[in-house]
Tab-separated table of C-alpha atoms in Angstrom:
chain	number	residue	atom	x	y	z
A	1	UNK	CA	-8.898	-5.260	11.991
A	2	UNK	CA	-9.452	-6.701	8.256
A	3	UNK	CA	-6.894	-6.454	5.471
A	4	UNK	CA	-8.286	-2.918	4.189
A	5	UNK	CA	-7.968	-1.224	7.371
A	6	UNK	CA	-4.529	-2.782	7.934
A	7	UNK	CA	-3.331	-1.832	4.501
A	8	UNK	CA	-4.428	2.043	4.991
A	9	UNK	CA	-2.784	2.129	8.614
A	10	UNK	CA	0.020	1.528	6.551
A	11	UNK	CA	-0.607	4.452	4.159
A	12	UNK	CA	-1.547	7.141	7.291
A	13	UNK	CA	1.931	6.052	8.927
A	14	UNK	CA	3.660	6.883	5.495
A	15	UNK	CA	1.511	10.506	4.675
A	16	UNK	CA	1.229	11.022	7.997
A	17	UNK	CA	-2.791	11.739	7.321
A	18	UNK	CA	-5.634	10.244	7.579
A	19	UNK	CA	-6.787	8.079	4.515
A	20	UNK	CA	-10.740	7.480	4.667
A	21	UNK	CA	-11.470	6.679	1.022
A	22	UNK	CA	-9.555	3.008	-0.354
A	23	UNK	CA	-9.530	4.965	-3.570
A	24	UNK	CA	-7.344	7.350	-2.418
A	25	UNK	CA	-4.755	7.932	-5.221
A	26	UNK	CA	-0.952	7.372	-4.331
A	27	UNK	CA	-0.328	11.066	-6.218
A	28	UNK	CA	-3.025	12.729	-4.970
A	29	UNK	CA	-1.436	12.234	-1.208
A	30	UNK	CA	1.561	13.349	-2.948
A	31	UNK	CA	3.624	10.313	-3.592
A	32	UNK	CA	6.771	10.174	-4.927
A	33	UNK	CA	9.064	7.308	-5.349
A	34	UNK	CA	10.752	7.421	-1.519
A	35	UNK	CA	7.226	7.020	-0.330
A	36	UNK	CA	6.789	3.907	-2.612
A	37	UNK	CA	9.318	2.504	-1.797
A	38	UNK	CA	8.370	3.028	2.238
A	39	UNK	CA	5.342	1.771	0.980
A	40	UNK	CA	6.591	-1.569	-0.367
A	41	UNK	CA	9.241	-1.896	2.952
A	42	UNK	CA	6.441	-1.759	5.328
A	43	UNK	CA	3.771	-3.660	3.782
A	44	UNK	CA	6.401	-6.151	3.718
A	45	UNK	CA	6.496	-5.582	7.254
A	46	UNK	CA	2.865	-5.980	7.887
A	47	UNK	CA	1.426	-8.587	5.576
A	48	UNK	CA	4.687	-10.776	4.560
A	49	UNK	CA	5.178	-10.087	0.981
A	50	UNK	CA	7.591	-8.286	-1.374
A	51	UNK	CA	6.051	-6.468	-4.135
A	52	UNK	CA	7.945	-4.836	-6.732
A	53	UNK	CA	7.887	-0.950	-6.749
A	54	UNK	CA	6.512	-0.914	-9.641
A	55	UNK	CA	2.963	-2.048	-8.272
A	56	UNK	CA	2.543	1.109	-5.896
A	57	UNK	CA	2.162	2.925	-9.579
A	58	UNK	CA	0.644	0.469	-11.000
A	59	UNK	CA	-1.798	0.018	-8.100
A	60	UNK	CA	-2.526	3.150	-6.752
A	61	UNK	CA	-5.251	3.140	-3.928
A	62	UNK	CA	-4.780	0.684	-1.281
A	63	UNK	CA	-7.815	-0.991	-2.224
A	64	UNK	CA	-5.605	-1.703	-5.603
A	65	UNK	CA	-2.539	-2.644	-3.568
A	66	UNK	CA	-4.671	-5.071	-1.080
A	67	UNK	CA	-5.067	-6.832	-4.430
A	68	UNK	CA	-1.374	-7.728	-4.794
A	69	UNK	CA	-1.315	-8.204	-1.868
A	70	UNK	CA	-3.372	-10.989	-1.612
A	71	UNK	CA	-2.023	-11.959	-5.291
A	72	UNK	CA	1.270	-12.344	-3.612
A	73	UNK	CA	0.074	-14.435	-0.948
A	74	UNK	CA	-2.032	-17.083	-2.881
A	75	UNK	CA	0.992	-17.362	-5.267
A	76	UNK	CA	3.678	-17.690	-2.332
């Protein structure tokens, strides 16, 4: 399984629905700030880092998150 796939696994187990397209918008599966910040918890969980909360609205697909994710890691 390859970072993308990972990273929406993570997004299904928080909406609880399928998410097919990486440019699926954080607000459009109606996100709100408890599911950013079970967003942020468990990709934690699953790739290692800690990102600030603010990057689930800054970076909302998780195509855009994957980036700080991988941000994170190169700096860490």
């Amino acid at each position: 399984m390859d970072d993308l796939q990972r990273m929406r696994k993570v997004w299904e187990f928080i909406f609880q629905q399928s998410v097919t397209d990486d440019a699926d918008f954080f607000t459009d599966l109606d996100g709100d700030s408890m599911a950013a910040a079970a967003l942020v918890h468990h990709v934690a969980e699953e790739f290692g880092v800690s990102l600030p909360l603010f990057e689930v609205f800054d970076r909302p697909t998780p195509a855009e998150l994957l980036v700080a994710v991988r941000e994170q890691l190169t700096v860490g």
